[in-house]
CSV table of C-alpha atoms and ligand atoms in Angstrom, one decimal:
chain,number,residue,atom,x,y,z
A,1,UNK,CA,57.8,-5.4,74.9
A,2,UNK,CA,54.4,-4.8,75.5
A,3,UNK,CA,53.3,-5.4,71.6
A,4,UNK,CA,52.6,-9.1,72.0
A,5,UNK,CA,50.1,-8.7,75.1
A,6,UNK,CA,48.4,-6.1,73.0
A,7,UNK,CA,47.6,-8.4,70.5
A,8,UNK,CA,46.4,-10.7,73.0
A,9,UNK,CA,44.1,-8.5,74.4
A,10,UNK,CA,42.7,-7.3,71.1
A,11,UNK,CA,41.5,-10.6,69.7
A,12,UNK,CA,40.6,-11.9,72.9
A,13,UNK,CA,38.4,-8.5,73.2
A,14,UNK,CA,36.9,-9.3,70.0
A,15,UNK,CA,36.4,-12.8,70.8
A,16,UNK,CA,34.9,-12.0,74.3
A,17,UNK,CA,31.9,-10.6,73.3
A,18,UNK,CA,30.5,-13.9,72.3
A,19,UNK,CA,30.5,-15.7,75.8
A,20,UNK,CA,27.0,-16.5,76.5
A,21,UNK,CA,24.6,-15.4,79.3
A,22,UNK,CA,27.7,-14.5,82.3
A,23,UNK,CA,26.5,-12.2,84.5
A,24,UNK,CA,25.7,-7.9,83.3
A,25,UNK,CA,27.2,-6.2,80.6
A,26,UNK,CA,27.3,-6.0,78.8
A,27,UNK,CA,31.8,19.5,86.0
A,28,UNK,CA,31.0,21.4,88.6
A,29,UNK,CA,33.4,24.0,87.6
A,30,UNK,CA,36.6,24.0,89.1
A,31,UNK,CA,36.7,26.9,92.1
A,32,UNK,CA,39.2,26.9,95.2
A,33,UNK,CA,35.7,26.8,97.7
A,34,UNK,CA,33.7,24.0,97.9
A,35,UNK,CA,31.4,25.7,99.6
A,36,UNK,CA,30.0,26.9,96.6
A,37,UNK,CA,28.8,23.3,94.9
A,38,UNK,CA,25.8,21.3,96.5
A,39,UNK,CA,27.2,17.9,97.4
A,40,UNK,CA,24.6,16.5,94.7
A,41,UNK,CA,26.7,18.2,91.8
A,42,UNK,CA,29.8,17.3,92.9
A,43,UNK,CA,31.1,14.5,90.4
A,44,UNK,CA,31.4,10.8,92.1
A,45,UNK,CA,33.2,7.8,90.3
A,46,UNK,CA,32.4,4.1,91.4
A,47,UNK,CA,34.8,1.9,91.2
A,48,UNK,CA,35.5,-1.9,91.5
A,49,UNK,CA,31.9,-3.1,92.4
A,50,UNK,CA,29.4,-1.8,89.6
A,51,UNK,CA,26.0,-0.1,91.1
A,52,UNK,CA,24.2,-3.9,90.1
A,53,UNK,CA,22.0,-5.6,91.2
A,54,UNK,CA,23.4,-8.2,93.1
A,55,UNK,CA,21.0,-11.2,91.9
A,56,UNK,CA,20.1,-10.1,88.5
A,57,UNK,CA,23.4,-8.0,87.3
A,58,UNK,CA,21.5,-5.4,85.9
A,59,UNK,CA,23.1,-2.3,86.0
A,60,UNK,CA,21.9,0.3,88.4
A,61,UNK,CA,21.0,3.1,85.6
A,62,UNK,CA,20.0,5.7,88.3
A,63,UNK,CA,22.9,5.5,90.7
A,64,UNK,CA,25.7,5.8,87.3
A,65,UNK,CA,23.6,8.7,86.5
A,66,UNK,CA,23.8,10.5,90.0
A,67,UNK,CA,24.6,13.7,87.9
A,68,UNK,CA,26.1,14.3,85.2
A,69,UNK,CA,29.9,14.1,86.4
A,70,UNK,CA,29.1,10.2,88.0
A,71,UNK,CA,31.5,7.6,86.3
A,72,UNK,CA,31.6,3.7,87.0
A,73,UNK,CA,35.1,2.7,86.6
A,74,UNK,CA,36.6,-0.9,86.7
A,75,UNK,CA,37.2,-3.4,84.1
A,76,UNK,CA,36.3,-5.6,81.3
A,77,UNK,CA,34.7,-8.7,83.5
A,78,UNK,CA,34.1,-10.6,80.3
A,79,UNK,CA,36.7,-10.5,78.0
A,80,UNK,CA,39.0,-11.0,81.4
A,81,UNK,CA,37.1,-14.3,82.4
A,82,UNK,CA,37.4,-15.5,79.0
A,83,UNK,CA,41.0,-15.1,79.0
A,84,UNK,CA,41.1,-16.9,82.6
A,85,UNK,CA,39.0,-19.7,81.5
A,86,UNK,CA,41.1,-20.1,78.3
A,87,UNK,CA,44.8,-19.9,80.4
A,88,UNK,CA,43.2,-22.7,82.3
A,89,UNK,CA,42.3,-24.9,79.8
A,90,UNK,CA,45.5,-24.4,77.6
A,91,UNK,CA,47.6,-25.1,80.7
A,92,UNK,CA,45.8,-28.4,81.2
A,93,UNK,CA,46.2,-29.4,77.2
A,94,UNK,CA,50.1,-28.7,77.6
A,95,UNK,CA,50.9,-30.7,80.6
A,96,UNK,CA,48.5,-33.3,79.9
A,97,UNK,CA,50.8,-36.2,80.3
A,98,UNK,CA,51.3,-35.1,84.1
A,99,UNK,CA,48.3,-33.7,84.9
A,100,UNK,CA,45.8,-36.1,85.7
A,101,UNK,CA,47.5,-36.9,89.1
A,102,UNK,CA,45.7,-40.3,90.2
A,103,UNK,CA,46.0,-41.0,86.6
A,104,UNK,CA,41.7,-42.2,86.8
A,105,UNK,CA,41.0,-40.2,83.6
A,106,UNK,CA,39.0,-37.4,85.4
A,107,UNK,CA,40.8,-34.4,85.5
A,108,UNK,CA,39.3,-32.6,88.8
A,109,UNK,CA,39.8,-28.9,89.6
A,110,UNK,CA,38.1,-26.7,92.6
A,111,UNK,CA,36.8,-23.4,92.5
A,112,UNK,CA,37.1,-20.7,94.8
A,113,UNK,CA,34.0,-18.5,94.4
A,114,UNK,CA,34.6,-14.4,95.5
A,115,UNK,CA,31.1,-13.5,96.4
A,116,UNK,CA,28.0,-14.7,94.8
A,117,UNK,CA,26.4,-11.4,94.1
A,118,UNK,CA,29.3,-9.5,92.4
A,119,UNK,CA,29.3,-9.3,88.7
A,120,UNK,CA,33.2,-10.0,88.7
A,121,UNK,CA,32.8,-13.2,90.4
A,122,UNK,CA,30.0,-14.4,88.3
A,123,UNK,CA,31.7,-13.9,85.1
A,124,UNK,CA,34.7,-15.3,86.4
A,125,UNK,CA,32.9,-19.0,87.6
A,126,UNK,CA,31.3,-18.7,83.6
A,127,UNK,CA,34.1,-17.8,82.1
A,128,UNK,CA,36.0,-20.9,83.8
A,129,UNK,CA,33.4,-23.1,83.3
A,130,UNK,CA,33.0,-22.1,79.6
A,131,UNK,CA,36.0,-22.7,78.4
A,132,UNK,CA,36.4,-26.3,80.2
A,133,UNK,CA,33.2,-27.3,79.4
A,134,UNK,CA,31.3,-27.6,82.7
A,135,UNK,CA,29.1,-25.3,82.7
A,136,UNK,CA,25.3,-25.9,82.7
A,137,UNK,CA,22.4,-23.5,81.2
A,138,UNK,CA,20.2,-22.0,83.7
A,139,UNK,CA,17.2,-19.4,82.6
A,140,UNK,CA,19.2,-19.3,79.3
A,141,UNK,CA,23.0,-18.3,80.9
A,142,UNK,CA,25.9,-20.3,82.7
A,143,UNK,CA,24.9,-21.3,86.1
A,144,UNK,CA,27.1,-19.8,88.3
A,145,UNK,CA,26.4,-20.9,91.2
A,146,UNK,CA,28.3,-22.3,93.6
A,147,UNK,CA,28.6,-26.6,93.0
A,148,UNK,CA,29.2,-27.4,96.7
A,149,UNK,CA,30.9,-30.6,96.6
A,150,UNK,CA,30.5,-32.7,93.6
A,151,UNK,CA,33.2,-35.6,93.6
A,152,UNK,CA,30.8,-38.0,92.4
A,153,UNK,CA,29.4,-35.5,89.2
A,154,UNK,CA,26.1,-35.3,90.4
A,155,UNK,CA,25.9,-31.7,91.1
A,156,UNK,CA,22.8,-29.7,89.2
A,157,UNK,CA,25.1,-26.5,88.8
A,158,UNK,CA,27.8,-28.2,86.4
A,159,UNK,CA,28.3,-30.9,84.8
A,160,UNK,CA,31.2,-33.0,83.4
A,161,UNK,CA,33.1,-32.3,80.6
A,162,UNK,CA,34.4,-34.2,78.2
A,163,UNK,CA,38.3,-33.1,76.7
A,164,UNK,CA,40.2,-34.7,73.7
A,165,UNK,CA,44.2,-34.8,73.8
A,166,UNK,CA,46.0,-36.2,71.0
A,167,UNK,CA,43.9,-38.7,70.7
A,168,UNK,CA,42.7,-39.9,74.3
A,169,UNK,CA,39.4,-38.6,76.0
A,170,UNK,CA,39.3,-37.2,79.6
A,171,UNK,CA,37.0,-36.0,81.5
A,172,UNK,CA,37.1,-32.8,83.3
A,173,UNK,CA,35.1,-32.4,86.7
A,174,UNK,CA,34.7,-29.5,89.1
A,175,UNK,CA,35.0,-31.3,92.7
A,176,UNK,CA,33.7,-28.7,94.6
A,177,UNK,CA,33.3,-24.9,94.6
A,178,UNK,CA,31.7,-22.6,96.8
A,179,UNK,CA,31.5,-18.6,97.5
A,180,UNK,CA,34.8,-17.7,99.6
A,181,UNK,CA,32.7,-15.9,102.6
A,182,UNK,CA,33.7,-16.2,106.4
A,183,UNK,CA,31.5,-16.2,109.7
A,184,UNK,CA,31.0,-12.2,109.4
A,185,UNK,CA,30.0,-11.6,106.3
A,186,UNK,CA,33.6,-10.7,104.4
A,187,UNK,CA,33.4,-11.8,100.7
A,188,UNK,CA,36.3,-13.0,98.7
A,189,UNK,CA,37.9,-13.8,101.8
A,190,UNK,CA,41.6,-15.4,101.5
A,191,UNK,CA,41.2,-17.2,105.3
A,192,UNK,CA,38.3,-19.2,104.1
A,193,UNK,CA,40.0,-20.1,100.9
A,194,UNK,CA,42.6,-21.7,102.8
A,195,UNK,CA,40.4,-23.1,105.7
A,196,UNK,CA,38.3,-24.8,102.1
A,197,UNK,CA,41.2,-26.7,100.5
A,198,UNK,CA,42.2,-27.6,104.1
A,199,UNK,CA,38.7,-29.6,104.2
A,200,UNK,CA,38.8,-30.9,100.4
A,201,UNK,CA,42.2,-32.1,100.2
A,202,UNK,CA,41.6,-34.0,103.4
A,203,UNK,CA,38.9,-36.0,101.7
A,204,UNK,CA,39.4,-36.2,98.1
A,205,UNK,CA,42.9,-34.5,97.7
A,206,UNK,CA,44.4,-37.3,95.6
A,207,UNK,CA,41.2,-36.2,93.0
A,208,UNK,CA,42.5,-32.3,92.6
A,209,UNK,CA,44.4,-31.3,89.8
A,210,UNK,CA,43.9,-28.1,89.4
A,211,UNK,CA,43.1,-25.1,91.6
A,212,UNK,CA,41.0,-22.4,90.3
A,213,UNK,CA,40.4,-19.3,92.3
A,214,UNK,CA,38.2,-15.9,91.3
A,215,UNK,CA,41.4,-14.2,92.8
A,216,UNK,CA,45.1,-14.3,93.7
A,217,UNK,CA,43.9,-13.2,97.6
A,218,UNK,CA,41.9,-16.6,97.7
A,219,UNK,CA,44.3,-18.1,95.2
A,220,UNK,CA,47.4,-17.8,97.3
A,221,UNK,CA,46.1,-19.0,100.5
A,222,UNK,CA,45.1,-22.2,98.6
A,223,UNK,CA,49.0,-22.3,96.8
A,224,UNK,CA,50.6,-21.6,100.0
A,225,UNK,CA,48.1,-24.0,102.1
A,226,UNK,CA,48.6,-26.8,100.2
A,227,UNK,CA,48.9,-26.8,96.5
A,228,UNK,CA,52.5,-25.4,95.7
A,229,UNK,CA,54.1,-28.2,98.2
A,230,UNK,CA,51.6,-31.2,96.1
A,231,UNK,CA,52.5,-29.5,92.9
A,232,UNK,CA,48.9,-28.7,91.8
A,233,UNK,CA,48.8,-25.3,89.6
A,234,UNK,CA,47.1,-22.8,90.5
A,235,UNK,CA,45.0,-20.0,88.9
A,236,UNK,CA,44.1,-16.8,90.6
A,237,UNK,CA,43.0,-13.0,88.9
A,238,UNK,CA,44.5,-9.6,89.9
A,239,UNK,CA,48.6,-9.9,89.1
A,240,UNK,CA,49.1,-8.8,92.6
A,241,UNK,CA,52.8,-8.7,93.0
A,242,UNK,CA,53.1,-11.9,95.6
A,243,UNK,CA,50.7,-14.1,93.0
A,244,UNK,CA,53.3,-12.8,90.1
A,245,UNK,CA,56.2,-14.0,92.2
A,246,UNK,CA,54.5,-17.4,92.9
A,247,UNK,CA,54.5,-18.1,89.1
A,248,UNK,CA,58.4,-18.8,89.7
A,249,UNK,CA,57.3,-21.3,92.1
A,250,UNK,CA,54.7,-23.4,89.8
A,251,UNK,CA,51.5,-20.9,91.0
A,252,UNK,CA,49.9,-21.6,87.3
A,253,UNK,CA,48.9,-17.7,86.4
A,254,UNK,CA,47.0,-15.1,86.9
A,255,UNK,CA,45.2,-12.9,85.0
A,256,UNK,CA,46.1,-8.3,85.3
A,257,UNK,CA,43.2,-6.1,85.6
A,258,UNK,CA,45.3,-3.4,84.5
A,259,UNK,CA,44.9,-1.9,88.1
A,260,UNK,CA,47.6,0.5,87.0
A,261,UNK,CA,44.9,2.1,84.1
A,262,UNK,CA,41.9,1.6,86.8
A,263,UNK,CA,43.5,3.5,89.2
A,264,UNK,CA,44.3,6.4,86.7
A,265,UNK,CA,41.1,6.5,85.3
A,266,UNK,CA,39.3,6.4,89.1
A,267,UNK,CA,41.0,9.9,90.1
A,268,UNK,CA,41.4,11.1,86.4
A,269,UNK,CA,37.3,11.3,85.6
A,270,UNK,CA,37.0,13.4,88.8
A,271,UNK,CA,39.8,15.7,87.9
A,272,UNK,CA,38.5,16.4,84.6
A,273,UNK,CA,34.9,17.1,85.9
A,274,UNK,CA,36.3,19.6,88.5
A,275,UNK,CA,38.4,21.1,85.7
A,276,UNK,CA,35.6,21.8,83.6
A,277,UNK,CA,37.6,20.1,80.7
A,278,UNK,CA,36.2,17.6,78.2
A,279,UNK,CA,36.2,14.4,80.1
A,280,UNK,CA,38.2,12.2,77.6
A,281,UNK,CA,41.2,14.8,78.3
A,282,UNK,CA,44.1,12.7,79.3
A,283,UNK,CA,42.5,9.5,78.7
A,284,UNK,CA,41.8,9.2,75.0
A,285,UNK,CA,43.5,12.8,74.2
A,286,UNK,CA,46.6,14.1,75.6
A,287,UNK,CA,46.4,16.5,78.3
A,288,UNK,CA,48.9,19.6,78.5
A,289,UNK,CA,51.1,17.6,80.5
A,290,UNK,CA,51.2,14.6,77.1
A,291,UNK,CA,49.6,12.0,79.2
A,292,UNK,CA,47.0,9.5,77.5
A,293,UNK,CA,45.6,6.2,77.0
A,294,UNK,CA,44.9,3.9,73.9
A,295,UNK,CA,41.5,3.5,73.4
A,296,UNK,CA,40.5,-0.2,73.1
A,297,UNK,CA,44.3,-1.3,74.6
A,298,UNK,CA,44.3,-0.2,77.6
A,299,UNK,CA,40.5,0.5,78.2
A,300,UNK,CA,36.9,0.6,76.9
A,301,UNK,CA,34.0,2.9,77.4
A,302,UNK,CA,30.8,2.6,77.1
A,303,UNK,CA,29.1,6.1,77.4
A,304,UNK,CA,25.8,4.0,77.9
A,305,UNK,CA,26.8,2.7,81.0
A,306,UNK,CA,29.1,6.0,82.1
A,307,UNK,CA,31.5,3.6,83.0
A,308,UNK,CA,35.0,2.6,81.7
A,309,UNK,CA,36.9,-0.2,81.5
A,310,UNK,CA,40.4,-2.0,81.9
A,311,UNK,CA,41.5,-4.2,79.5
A,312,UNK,CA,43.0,-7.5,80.8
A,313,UNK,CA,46.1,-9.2,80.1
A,314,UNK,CA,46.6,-12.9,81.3
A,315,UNK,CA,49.8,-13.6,83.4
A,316,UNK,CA,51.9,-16.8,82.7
A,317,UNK,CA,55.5,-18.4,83.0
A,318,UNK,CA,55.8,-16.7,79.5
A,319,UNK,CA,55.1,-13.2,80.1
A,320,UNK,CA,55.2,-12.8,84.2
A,321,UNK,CA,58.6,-11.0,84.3
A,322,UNK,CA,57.0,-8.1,82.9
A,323,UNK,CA,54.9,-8.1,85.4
A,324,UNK,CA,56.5,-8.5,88.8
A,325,UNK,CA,55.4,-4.9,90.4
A,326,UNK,CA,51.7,-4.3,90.4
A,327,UNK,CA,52.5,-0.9,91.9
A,328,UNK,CA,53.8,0.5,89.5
A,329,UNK,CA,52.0,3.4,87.3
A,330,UNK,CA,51.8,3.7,83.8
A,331,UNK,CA,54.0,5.0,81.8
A,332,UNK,CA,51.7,6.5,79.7
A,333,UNK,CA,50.1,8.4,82.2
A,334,UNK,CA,53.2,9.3,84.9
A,335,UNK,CA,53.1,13.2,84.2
A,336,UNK,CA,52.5,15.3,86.7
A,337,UNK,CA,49.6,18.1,85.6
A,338,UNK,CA,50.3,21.7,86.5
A,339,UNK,CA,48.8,23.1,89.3
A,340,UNK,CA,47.8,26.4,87.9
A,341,UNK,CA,45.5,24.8,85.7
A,342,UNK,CA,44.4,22.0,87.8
A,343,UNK,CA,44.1,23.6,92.1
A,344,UNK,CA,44.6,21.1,94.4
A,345,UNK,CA,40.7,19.3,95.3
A,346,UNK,CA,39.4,17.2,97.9
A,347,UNK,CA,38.7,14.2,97.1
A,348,UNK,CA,36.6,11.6,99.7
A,349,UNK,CA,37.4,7.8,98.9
A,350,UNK,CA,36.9,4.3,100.5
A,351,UNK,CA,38.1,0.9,100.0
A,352,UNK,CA,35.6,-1.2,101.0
A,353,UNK,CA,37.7,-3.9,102.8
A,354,UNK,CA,41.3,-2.6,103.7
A,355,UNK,CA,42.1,-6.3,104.0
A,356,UNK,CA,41.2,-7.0,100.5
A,357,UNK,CA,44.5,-8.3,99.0
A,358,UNK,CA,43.9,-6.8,95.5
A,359,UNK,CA,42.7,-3.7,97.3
A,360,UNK,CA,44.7,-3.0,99.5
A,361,UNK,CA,47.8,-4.4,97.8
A,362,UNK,CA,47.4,-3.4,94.5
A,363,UNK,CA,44.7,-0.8,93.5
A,364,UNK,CA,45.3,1.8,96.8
A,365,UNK,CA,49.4,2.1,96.3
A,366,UNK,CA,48.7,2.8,92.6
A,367,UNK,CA,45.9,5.7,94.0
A,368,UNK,CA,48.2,7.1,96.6
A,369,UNK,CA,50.8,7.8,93.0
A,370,UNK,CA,48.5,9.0,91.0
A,371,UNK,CA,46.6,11.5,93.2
A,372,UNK,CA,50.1,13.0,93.6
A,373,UNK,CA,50.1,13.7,90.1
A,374,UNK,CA,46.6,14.8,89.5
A,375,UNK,CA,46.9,17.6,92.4
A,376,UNK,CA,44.4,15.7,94.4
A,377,UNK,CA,44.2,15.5,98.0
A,378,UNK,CA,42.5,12.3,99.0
A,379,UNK,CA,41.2,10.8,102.2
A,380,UNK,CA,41.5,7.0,102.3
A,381,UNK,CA,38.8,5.4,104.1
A,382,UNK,CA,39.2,1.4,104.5
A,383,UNK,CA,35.8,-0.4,105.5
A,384,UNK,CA,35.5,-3.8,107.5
A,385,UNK,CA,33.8,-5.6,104.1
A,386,UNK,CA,31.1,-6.5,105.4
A,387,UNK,CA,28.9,-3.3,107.0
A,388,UNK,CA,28.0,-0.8,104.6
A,389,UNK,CA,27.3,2.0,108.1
A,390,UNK,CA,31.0,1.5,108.6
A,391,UNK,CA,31.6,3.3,105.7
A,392,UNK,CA,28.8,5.6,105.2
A,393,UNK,CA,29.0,6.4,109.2
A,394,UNK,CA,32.4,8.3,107.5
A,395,UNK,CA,30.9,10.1,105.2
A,396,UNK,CA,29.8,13.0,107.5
A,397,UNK,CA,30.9,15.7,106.3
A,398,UNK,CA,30.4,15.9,102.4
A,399,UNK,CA,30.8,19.6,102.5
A,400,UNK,CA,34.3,19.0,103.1
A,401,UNK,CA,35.3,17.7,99.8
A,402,UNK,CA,34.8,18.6,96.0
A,403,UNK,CA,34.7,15.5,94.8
A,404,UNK,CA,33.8,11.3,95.9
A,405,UNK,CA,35.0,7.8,94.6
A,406,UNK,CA,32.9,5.2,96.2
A,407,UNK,CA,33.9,1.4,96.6
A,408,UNK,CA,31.0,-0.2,98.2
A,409,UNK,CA,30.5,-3.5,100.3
A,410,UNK,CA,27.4,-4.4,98.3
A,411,UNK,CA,27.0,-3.4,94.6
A,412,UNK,CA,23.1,-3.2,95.5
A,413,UNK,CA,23.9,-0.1,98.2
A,414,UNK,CA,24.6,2.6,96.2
A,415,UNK,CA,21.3,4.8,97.6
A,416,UNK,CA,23.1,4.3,101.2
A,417,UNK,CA,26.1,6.8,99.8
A,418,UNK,CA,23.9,9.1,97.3
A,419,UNK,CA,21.2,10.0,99.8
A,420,UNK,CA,23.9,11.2,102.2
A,421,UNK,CA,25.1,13.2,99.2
A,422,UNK,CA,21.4,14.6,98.6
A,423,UNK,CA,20.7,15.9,102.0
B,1,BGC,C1,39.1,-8.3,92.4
B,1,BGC,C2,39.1,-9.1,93.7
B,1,BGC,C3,38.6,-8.2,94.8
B,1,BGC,C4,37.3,-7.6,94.4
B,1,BGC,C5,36.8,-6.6,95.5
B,1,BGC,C6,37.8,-7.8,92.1
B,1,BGC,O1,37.8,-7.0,91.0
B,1,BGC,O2,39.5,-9.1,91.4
B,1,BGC,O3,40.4,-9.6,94.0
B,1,BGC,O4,38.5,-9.0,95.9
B,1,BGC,O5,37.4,-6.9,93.2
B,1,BGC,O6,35.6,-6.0,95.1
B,2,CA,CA1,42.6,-37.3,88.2
């Protein structure tokens, strides 16, 4: 069953390494103390939100290279918006007879921007724009920033695209987009999404055709606010369980992360540098207890960046039944290791927003199965999104645990967690 998806993934892996110019990207031995290890040696993955700079992208070399048991671990940002962009586009080409709403020849979507500064939103508003046509060049790569309202095609950030369907020429326009961030600071944020397509439809809703979110969090609030009664198909990213379900009720599709590897891989890189044991063990080679990965199905890594990543798989009304828990763990990776080889550890962790949707709804249920199984013991700290001292403020006592995985509220904040560790 999952062949076909694989295949998917493999040639849109091969042909995501083309896009243009979209954002970055490109063991303390094992010991029942942990009094023993300096914080500083104790491995730390990141995960979700890449030590970046937020303005630039570029990696954060010193922060992935803590020591030498720091990971990064999150997903394939390109070869995922390319898939997005491309669901979009072939969604519009195979309803065009009833897309075009107002029937004026301008097909009009919005965009729902997560947060300007995060490399996952960036290459999602590229990879969209790419593949419809509306993106614009800016310092040689796609603009991605945020168009403001742009009903009459004159915004500087995109531009207008033209699309040929058997034989008749439309033009594709993106209304309005901007970044999804309320009065306090909290990115991606659903309640804005909603509050936004209250305030376009009420002024150019006969103009929307299509709904384009960075997200299913932002992406549902915009189906259940107003697009799934109007019909308009929507397009979020995450395959969180409620967005899956939606797709029954016209919610156009979303595109999976493959939380269910992330997860794994997030606890699994710290186990293995507590065990001592070759770090690939269990993830490109089979552990003791026979559980593994595919290389370049389910995941990438890139021992440049120390950082792994998920593979994506886009969503649909053709595929989504497979789909319908998010929850659920891997097969491939659902055996539990034996705790005489590998002693319960300690491990310190924190989602930076416990309202996140994919967060909370997705990625932490999958964590709380898989520590389970990898003999960890994990603390869940859940931040406010928007103050980074909320979270560190919780860090107080490093000495406690053997091991960190650190989800941060700005991807440019990673000193703010490894001088704590340093001290
Ligand atoms: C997810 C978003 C989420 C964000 C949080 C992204 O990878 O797709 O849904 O809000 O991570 O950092
Ligand atoms: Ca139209």
């Amino acid at each position: 069953m999952r062949r076909s998806k694989f295949l998917t993934v493999l040639v849109a892996a091969a042909l995501g390494m083309s896009m243009v110019g979209c954002g970055s990207s490109g063991g303390s031995s094992g010991g029942t103390s942990t009094g023993s290890v300096a914080n500083k040696d104790k491995p730390l993955c990141w995960f979700n939100r890449q030590p970046s700079n937020s303005s630039t992208g570029a990696l954060d070399t010193t922060a992935l290279n803590f020591n030498k048991d720091t990971y990064y671990v999150g997903f394939d940002a390109n070869q995922g918006a390319e898939l997005q962009g491309q669901m979009v586009l072939d969604y519009i080409k195979a309803n065009i007879d009833k897309i075009d709403r107002n029937g004026d020849g301008i097909i009009g979507y919005v965009l729902a921007i997560g947060d300007i500064g995060h490399n996952d939103s960036i290459a999602r508003t590229c990879g969209v724009r790419t593949a419809l046509g509306t993106a614009v060049k800016k310092d040689g790569s796609v603009d991605s920033s945020p168009a403001g309202t742009n009903v009459d095609g004159k915004s500087k950030a995109v531009q207008d695209a033209t699309l040929e369907v058997n034989g008749k020429t439309y033009t594709v326009r993106e209304l309005a987009s901007q970044e999804m961030k309320n009065s306090a600071g909290a990115t991606w944020d659903a309640a804005t999404a909603g509050n936004a397509i209250g305030t376009w439809t009420a002024s150019f809703g006969k103009q929307i055709d299509v709904v384009v979110s960075n997200n299913d969090g932002m992406g549902m609030s915009m189906f259940n606010a107003w697009a799934k009664d109007n019909k308009v198909p929507t397009f979020g990213y995450d395959a969180n369980s409620d967005a899956v379900a939606a797709i029954a009720e016209g919610y156009g599709g979303t595109i999976s992360q493959h939380a269910d590897v992330q997860a794994y891989l997030t606890l699994r890189v710290l186990r293995n540098a507590l065990d001592g044991v070759d770090i690939d063990t269990g993830i490109g080679t089979p552990d003791d207890a026979g559980n593994s990965l595919t290389k370049d199905e389910d995941y990438r890594y890139s021992e440049e960046e120390r950082s792994y990543y998920a593979l994506n798989v886009a969503v649909t009304a053709d595929n989504y039944k497979d789909f319908t828990d998010s929850t659920k763990i891997y097969d491939k990776v659902s055996k539990k290791l034996d705790s005489s080889k590998s002693a319960e550890k300690k491990v310190w962790l924190n989602i930076y927003n416990a309202s996140d949707n994919f967060l909370s709804s997705t990625y932490q249920p999958l964590l709380e199965k898989y520590d389970d199984l990898l003999n960890l013991k994990v603390d869940y700290i859940g931040g406010d999104g928007q103050t980074e001292s909320n979270i560190t403020n919780r860090l107080g006592n490093p000495g406690e645990y053997d091991a960190f995985a650190i989800n941060m509220v700005k991807t440019d904040n990673a000193a703010s967690y490894t001088s704590i560790l340093s001290k």
